[in-house]
């Protein structure tokens, strides 16, 4: 008899985006004249920059000729892209990462979800609350948690991120083996200083733990004092893996490309305490289960690092940051407490005592604006909403005018 993986029974059905869609539909049906403005889902809205389209086109044209056609490429990515990434994203910032420590993939969701396969079932895992749900759900599927009770899975060490601690996860009191961190953060938009990351690197070194650092939003960092990569922190190379994505950096949510950095210096431990190369394990897993990103997509990603590409990508992100500024100013004017939006596309707003779904309904029904209720990201999000800067400046401005009218 073919039997199911019963760990899936523990998963909480994610009604978040379907619930949002239902409520928006009801509103639209009863207010057909109202144009709904969506600042909910974290998807980009602007077209690919010209330099990227040129790279893409060049890749497609090469594929059309026998002489330049490419079939299966290296599973880890073409050297031209791995070298461009290592030089521009890491070495130029003083982080000593080599091209062969970079694994190109179809995005950070798959990699951040799949990485846990490399670890034993009984490790202790620390996860922030609120959180990008992929880290949690993939560990539930793998059987590393107990049941879901009072809004939490048994067996996980949750790290509350609230106003009281500046939305920064605190070092756990009991030792943990695997730590998920994400900065700039989804959903809160909070960013971590070098000191904060240094404390985590020290913790990981002292406890023979590993940090999985999700830097999918690093391109939004404009404050030069903030680290863009965990490898800007001394000692991180031995204890951290980093996930990156071209999705938000350059509009690749539909094009699909990202990468994971697994330094050769990183080890895990066998049951007898001997060291095993994490790079070797991930390479084995990646080459077994993944067959590479398409050549034109890698050419498009390479163009992100061309002279023209760098200028255009900066302008691309600047556009979303300008939207974030409008949202922040509106929330300041209305007297709301919020975090994020300065080096991040997300603004995390405290509802002033409202439950996150009540606040969501208020903005939808009174302003025709869609946000994301914070409760969908964990128990600590129940008093918050997330507003995203991914839309046009015109729409964001219109949305914020409506929010002001509705709430003043
Ligand atoms: N990591 C975080 C924190 C995200 O918010 C997202 C997407 O929203 C991803 C990873 C997924 O990125 P990708 O599009 O590369 O799969």
Coordinates of C-alpha atoms and ligand atoms in Angstrom, one line a residue:
X1 CA 0.0 0.0 0.0
X2 CA 1.4 3.4 -1.0
X3 CA 1.4 5.5 2.2
X4 CA 1.6 9.2 2.7
X5 CA 4.3 11.1 4.5
X6 CA 2.3 11.8 7.7
X7 CA 4.4 14.8 8.6
X8 CA 2.3 16.6 6.0
X9 CA -0.7 16.2 8.3
X10 CA 1.0 18.5 10.8
X11 CA 1.3 21.3 8.3
X12 CA -1.1 24.2 8.8
X13 CA -3.0 24.8 5.6
X14 CA -1.8 28.2 4.4
X15 CA -5.0 30.1 3.9
X16 CA -3.3 33.4 3.9
X17 CA -3.2 34.3 0.3
X18 CA -6.4 32.5 -0.6
X19 CA -8.2 34.2 2.3
X20 CA -6.9 37.5 1.0
X21 CA -8.0 36.8 -2.5
X22 CA -11.5 35.8 -1.3
X23 CA -11.9 39.0 0.8
X24 CA -10.7 41.1 -2.2
X25 CA -13.1 39.4 -4.5
X26 CA -16.1 40.1 -2.2
X27 CA -15.0 43.7 -1.9
X28 CA -14.6 44.0 -5.7
X29 CA -18.0 42.4 -6.3
X30 CA -19.7 44.8 -3.9
X31 CA -17.7 47.9 -5.1
X32 CA -17.3 47.3 -8.8
X33 CA -16.4 51.0 -9.3
X34 CA -13.4 50.9 -7.0
X35 CA -10.0 50.1 -8.4
X36 CA -8.3 47.9 -5.8
X37 CA -4.6 48.7 -5.3
X38 CA -2.5 45.7 -4.3
X39 CA 0.4 46.2 -1.9
X40 CA 0.2 42.7 -0.5
X41 CA 2.1 39.9 -2.2
X42 CA 5.8 40.4 -2.4
X43 CA 6.1 40.2 -6.2
X44 CA 7.8 42.8 -8.4
X45 CA 5.8 44.7 -11.0
X46 CA 8.4 46.5 -13.2
X47 CA 9.8 45.1 -16.5
X48 CA 13.3 43.7 -16.8
X49 CA 16.0 46.4 -17.4
X50 CA 17.3 46.8 -21.0
X51 CA 20.8 45.4 -20.2
X52 CA 19.2 42.3 -18.8
X53 CA 16.9 41.8 -21.8
X54 CA 19.9 42.2 -24.1
X55 CA 21.8 39.4 -22.1
X56 CA 18.7 37.2 -22.3
X57 CA 18.3 37.9 -26.0
X58 CA 21.9 37.1 -26.7
X59 CA 21.5 33.8 -24.9
X60 CA 18.4 32.9 -26.9
X61 CA 20.1 33.8 -30.2
X62 CA 23.1 31.6 -29.3
X63 CA 20.7 28.7 -28.6
X64 CA 19.3 29.1 -32.1
X65 CA 22.6 28.3 -33.9
X66 CA 24.2 24.9 -34.1
X67 CA 27.6 26.4 -33.6
X68 CA 26.7 28.1 -30.3
X69 CA 23.9 25.9 -29.1
X70 CA 24.2 24.6 -25.5
X71 CA 22.6 21.5 -24.0
X72 CA 22.9 20.5 -20.4
X73 CA 25.2 23.0 -18.6
X74 CA 27.1 22.5 -15.4
X75 CA 24.6 21.9 -12.6
X76 CA 26.4 24.4 -10.4
X77 CA 26.1 27.2 -13.0
X78 CA 28.2 28.5 -15.9
X79 CA 31.7 29.8 -14.8
X80 CA 30.9 33.2 -16.4
X81 CA 28.1 33.7 -13.9
X82 CA 29.7 32.2 -10.9
X83 CA 32.8 34.4 -11.5
X84 CA 30.8 37.5 -11.9
X85 CA 28.9 36.8 -8.7
X86 CA 32.0 36.1 -6.7
X87 CA 33.8 39.2 -7.9
X88 CA 30.9 41.7 -7.7
X89 CA 28.8 40.5 -4.8
X90 CA 31.5 39.3 -2.4
X91 CA 35.2 40.0 -3.3
X92 CA 34.4 43.7 -4.0
X93 CA 33.0 44.0 -0.5
X94 CA 36.0 42.3 1.2
X95 CA 34.3 38.9 1.5
X96 CA 36.6 36.1 0.4
X97 CA 34.2 33.9 -1.6
X98 CA 35.4 32.0 -4.6
X99 CA 33.4 31.2 -7.8
X100 CA 33.4 27.5 -7.0
X101 CA 31.6 28.2 -3.7
X102 CA 28.6 29.5 -5.6
X103 CA 25.8 27.2 -6.7
X104 CA 23.5 28.8 -9.2
X105 CA 19.9 27.7 -9.0
X106 CA 16.3 28.6 -9.9
X107 CA 15.8 30.7 -6.8
X108 CA 16.2 31.1 -3.1
X109 CA 12.8 29.5 -2.3
X110 CA 14.0 26.1 -3.5
X111 CA 17.4 26.4 -2.0
X112 CA 16.3 27.7 1.4
X113 CA 13.7 24.9 1.5
X114 CA 15.9 22.1 0.3
X115 CA 19.0 22.8 2.3
X116 CA 17.6 21.1 5.5
X117 CA 17.9 17.8 3.6
X118 CA 21.6 17.7 4.5
X119 CA 21.1 17.5 8.3
X120 CA 20.1 14.8 10.8
X121 CA 16.5 14.6 11.8
X122 CA 17.0 15.3 15.4
X123 CA 18.9 18.6 15.2
X124 CA 17.6 21.6 17.2
X125 CA 16.4 24.4 14.9
X126 CA 15.9 28.1 15.7
X127 CA 13.5 30.0 13.6
X128 CA 12.4 33.7 13.9
X129 CA 8.7 34.6 14.4
X130 CA 7.5 36.3 12.2
X131 CA 9.1 34.4 9.4
X132 CA 9.2 33.6 5.6
X133 CA 7.1 30.3 6.0
X134 CA 9.4 28.1 3.8
X135 CA 12.0 27.5 6.5
X136 CA 9.4 26.2 8.9
X137 CA 7.2 24.2 6.6
X138 CA 10.1 22.3 5.0
X139 CA 11.3 21.2 8.4
X140 CA 7.8 20.1 9.3
X141 CA 7.6 18.0 6.1
X142 CA 11.0 16.5 7.0
X143 CA 9.6 15.3 10.4
X144 CA 11.7 17.7 12.5
X145 CA 8.8 19.0 14.5
X146 CA 6.0 17.8 16.7
X147 CA 2.4 18.9 16.3
X148 CA 1.1 22.4 16.0
X149 CA -0.2 23.8 19.3
X150 CA -1.1 27.3 20.2
X151 CA 0.2 28.7 16.9
X152 CA 3.5 26.9 17.1
X153 CA 5.2 23.6 16.2
X154 CA 6.5 21.6 19.1
X155 CA 10.2 21.1 19.0
X156 CA 11.2 24.3 17.2
X157 CA 13.0 27.1 19.1
X158 CA 11.1 30.2 18.1
X159 CA 12.9 33.6 18.3
X160 CA 10.3 36.3 18.9
X161 CA 11.0 39.5 16.8
X162 CA 9.0 42.3 18.4
X163 CA 9.3 46.0 18.9
X164 CA 10.9 45.4 22.4
X165 CA 13.9 43.8 20.8
X166 CA 14.1 45.9 17.7
X167 CA 12.7 43.0 15.7
X168 CA 16.1 41.2 16.1
X169 CA 16.1 37.5 17.1
X170 CA 17.8 37.0 20.4
X171 CA 20.5 34.3 20.9
X172 CA 18.7 31.2 22.2
X173 CA 19.2 30.3 25.8
X174 CA 19.4 26.6 25.1
X175 CA 22.0 25.5 22.4
X176 CA 20.6 25.0 18.9
X177 CA 22.3 23.4 15.8
X178 CA 20.7 25.2 12.9
X179 CA 19.7 28.9 12.8
X180 CA 17.6 30.6 10.1
X181 CA 18.2 34.3 9.7
X182 CA 16.9 36.7 7.0
X183 CA 18.1 40.3 6.6
X184 CA 16.7 42.6 5.3
X185 CA 13.8 40.7 6.7
X186 CA 10.7 39.5 5.2
X187 CA 8.2 40.3 6.6
X188 CA 9.4 43.0 9.0
X189 CA 11.8 44.9 6.7
X190 CA 14.3 45.1 9.7
X191 CA 18.0 45.1 8.9
X192 CA 20.9 43.7 11.0
X193 CA 24.0 45.6 11.8
X194 CA 27.5 44.0 11.7
X195 CA 27.4 43.7 15.5
X196 CA 24.2 41.8 15.5
X197 CA 25.5 39.4 12.8
X198 CA 28.9 39.1 14.6
X199 CA 27.1 37.9 17.8
X200 CA 25.4 35.2 15.7
X201 CA 28.6 34.1 14.1
X202 CA 30.3 33.9 17.5
X203 CA 27.3 31.9 18.8
X204 CA 27.5 29.5 15.8
X205 CA 31.3 29.0 16.3
X206 CA 30.9 28.4 20.0
X207 CA 28.1 25.9 19.6
X208 CA 29.3 24.1 16.4
X209 CA 26.1 25.4 14.8
X210 CA 25.3 26.5 11.3
X211 CA 23.5 29.7 10.2
X212 CA 21.4 29.7 7.1
X213 CA 21.4 33.3 6.1
X214 CA 18.7 34.5 3.6
X215 CA 19.9 37.7 1.9
X216 CA 17.2 37.7 -0.9
X217 CA 16.7 41.5 -0.2
X218 CA 20.3 42.6 0.1
X219 CA 20.1 44.9 -2.9
X220 CA 17.8 47.2 -1.0
X221 CA 20.5 48.1 1.5
X222 CA 21.6 51.6 0.9
X223 CA 23.2 52.3 4.2
X224 CA 26.9 51.5 3.7
X225 CA 27.3 50.6 7.4
X226 CA 25.0 47.6 7.1
X227 CA 26.4 44.3 5.9
X228 CA 25.0 43.0 2.6
X229 CA 26.4 39.5 3.1
X230 CA 27.1 37.5 6.3
X231 CA 30.6 36.9 4.9
X232 CA 31.4 40.5 5.6
X233 CA 31.6 39.2 9.2
X234 CA 34.9 37.8 10.4
X235 CA 34.7 34.0 11.0
X236 CA 31.4 33.6 9.1
X237 CA 32.8 31.4 6.3
X238 CA 33.2 28.4 8.7
X239 CA 29.6 28.6 10.0
X240 CA 27.2 30.2 7.5
X241 CA 25.5 29.4 4.2
X242 CA 24.0 32.3 2.3
X243 CA 21.0 32.3 -0.1
X244 CA 20.7 35.0 -2.7
X245 CA 18.1 35.7 -5.4
X246 CA 17.9 37.8 -8.6
X247 CA 14.1 38.0 -8.0
X248 CA 13.9 41.2 -6.1
X249 CA 17.4 42.5 -7.1
X250 CA 16.6 42.6 -10.8
X251 CA 13.0 41.5 -11.3
X252 CA 13.6 37.8 -11.9
X253 CA 10.5 36.5 -10.0
X254 CA 9.2 35.1 -13.3
X255 CA 12.6 34.5 -14.9
X256 CA 13.9 32.4 -12.0
X257 CA 17.5 32.6 -11.0
X258 CA 19.3 32.7 -7.6
X259 CA 22.3 31.1 -6.0
X260 CA 23.5 29.7 -2.7
X261 CA 27.0 30.2 -1.3
X262 CA 28.5 27.2 0.5
X263 CA 32.0 28.0 1.6
X264 CA 34.6 25.2 1.4
X265 CA 35.5 26.0 5.0
X266 CA 32.0 25.0 6.3
X267 CA 31.7 21.6 7.9
X268 CA 29.0 19.5 9.5
X269 CA 29.6 16.6 11.9
X270 CA 29.2 12.9 11.5
X271 CA 27.7 10.9 14.5
X272 CA 31.3 10.1 15.7
X273 CA 32.1 13.9 15.7
X274 CA 34.3 13.8 12.5
X275 CA 34.0 16.7 10.1
X276 CA 32.2 16.4 6.7
X277 CA 32.5 19.1 4.1
X278 CA 29.1 20.9 3.7
X279 CA 30.3 22.0 0.2
X280 CA 30.7 18.4 -0.8
X281 CA 27.3 17.4 0.6
X282 CA 25.5 20.2 -1.2
X283 CA 27.4 19.6 -4.4
X284 CA 26.2 15.9 -4.2
X285 CA 22.6 16.9 -3.5
X286 CA 22.5 19.7 -6.2
X287 CA 24.1 17.6 -8.9
X288 CA 21.8 14.7 -8.1
X289 CA 18.5 16.6 -8.0
X290 CA 19.1 19.7 -10.2
X291 CA 20.1 20.0 -13.8
X292 CA 21.1 23.6 -14.1
X293 CA 19.4 27.0 -14.9
X294 CA 18.8 27.7 -18.6
X295 CA 21.6 29.3 -20.5
X296 CA 19.6 32.4 -21.6
X297 CA 18.6 33.0 -18.0
X298 CA 22.2 32.8 -16.8
X299 CA 23.2 35.2 -19.5
X300 CA 20.4 37.6 -18.3
X301 CA 21.7 37.2 -14.7
X302 CA 25.3 37.9 -15.9
X303 CA 24.1 41.1 -17.4
X304 CA 23.1 42.3 -13.9
X305 CA 26.9 42.7 -13.3
X306 CA 27.7 44.6 -16.6
X307 CA 28.4 48.3 -16.3
X308 CA 25.0 49.2 -17.8
X309 CA 23.3 46.5 -15.8
X310 CA 24.6 47.8 -12.5
X311 CA 23.3 51.3 -13.2
X312 CA 20.0 50.0 -14.3
X313 CA 19.5 47.6 -11.5
X314 CA 20.3 50.4 -9.0
X315 CA 17.7 52.6 -10.6
X316 CA 15.2 49.7 -10.6
X317 CA 15.6 49.2 -6.8
X318 CA 15.6 53.0 -6.3
X319 CA 12.1 53.0 -7.8
X320 CA 10.8 50.6 -5.2
X321 CA 12.7 52.4 -2.4
X322 CA 11.0 55.7 -3.4
X323 CA 7.6 53.9 -3.0
X324 CA 8.7 52.7 0.4
X325 CA 9.5 56.2 1.4
X326 CA 6.0 57.4 0.5
X327 CA 4.5 54.5 2.6
X328 CA 6.8 55.3 5.6
X329 CA 5.9 59.1 5.4
X330 CA 2.2 58.2 5.4
X331 CA 2.5 56.0 8.4
X332 CA 4.6 58.7 10.2
X333 CA 1.9 61.3 9.4
X334 CA -0.8 59.0 10.7
X335 CA 1.1 58.3 13.9
X336 CA 1.6 54.5 13.4
X337 CA 4.6 52.6 14.8
X338 CA 6.4 50.8 12.0
X339 CA 9.8 49.3 11.0
X340 CA 11.4 48.7 7.6
X341 CA 11.2 50.4 4.3
X342 CA 14.5 52.2 4.5
X343 CA 16.8 49.4 3.3
X344 CA 14.0 47.0 2.4
X345 CA 10.8 46.9 0.3
X346 CA 8.6 45.9 3.3
X347 CA 7.1 48.1 5.9
X348 CA 5.8 46.3 9.0
X349 CA 3.1 48.4 10.7
X350 CA 1.7 48.0 14.2
X351 CA -2.1 48.2 14.1
X352 CA -2.4 50.2 17.3
X353 CA -4.3 47.5 19.1
X354 CA -6.1 46.1 16.1
X355 CA -5.8 42.4 15.1
X356 CA -3.9 42.0 11.8
X357 CA -7.0 40.7 9.9
X358 CA -9.1 43.6 11.3
X359 CA -6.6 46.1 10.1
X360 CA -6.4 44.3 6.7
X361 CA -10.3 44.5 6.4
X362 CA -10.3 48.2 7.4
X363 CA -7.7 49.1 4.7
X364 CA -9.5 47.0 2.1
X365 CA -13.1 48.2 2.9
X366 CA -12.3 51.8 3.5
X367 CA -9.4 52.4 1.1
X368 CA -9.5 49.6 -1.4
X369 CA -5.9 48.8 -0.5
X370 CA -4.6 45.3 -0.1
X371 CA -1.9 44.6 2.4
X372 CA -0.8 41.3 4.1
X373 CA -2.0 40.5 7.6
X374 CA 1.0 39.9 9.8
X375 CA -0.6 36.9 11.5
X376 CA 0.1 34.9 8.3
X377 CA 3.9 35.0 9.2
X378 CA 3.6 33.7 12.7
X379 CA 2.1 34.4 16.1
X380 CA 4.3 37.5 16.7
X381 CA 2.7 39.1 13.6
X382 CA -0.8 39.1 14.9
X383 CA -0.8 42.8 15.8
X384 CA 0.9 43.9 12.5
X385 CA 0.3 44.3 8.8
X386 CA 3.0 44.2 6.0
X387 CA 2.8 46.8 3.2
X388 CA 5.0 46.1 0.3
X389 CA 6.6 48.7 -2.0
X390 CA 6.2 46.5 -5.1
X391 CA 3.9 48.6 -7.3
X392 CA 4.2 51.8 -9.4
X393 CA 4.8 55.1 -7.6
X394 CA 1.5 56.3 -9.0
X395 CA -0.4 53.5 -7.4
X396 CA 1.5 53.6 -4.1
X397 CA 0.8 57.4 -3.9
X398 CA -2.8 56.9 -4.7
X399 CA -3.1 54.1 -2.2
X400 CA -1.5 56.1 0.6
X401 CA -3.8 59.1 -0.1
X402 CA -6.8 56.8 0.3
X403 CA -5.3 55.2 3.5
X404 CA -4.9 58.7 4.9
X405 CA -8.5 59.6 4.1
X406 CA -9.7 56.4 5.6
X407 CA -7.8 56.6 8.8
X408 CA -7.5 60.2 9.8
Ligands
LIG1 N1 13.6 34.4 0.6 C1 12.8 35.3 1.1 C2 13.0 35.9 2.4 C3 11.7 35.7 0.3 O1 10.9 36.7 0.7 C4 11.5 35.2 -1.0 C5 10.4 35.6 -1.9 O2 9.5 36.2 -1.6 C6 12.4 34.2 -1.4 C7 13.4 33.8 -0.6 C8 12.2 33.5 -2.7 O3 13.1 34.0 -3.7 P1 13.1 33.3 -5.1 O4 12.2 34.1 -6.0 O5 14.5 33.5 -5.5 O6 12.7 31.9 -5.0

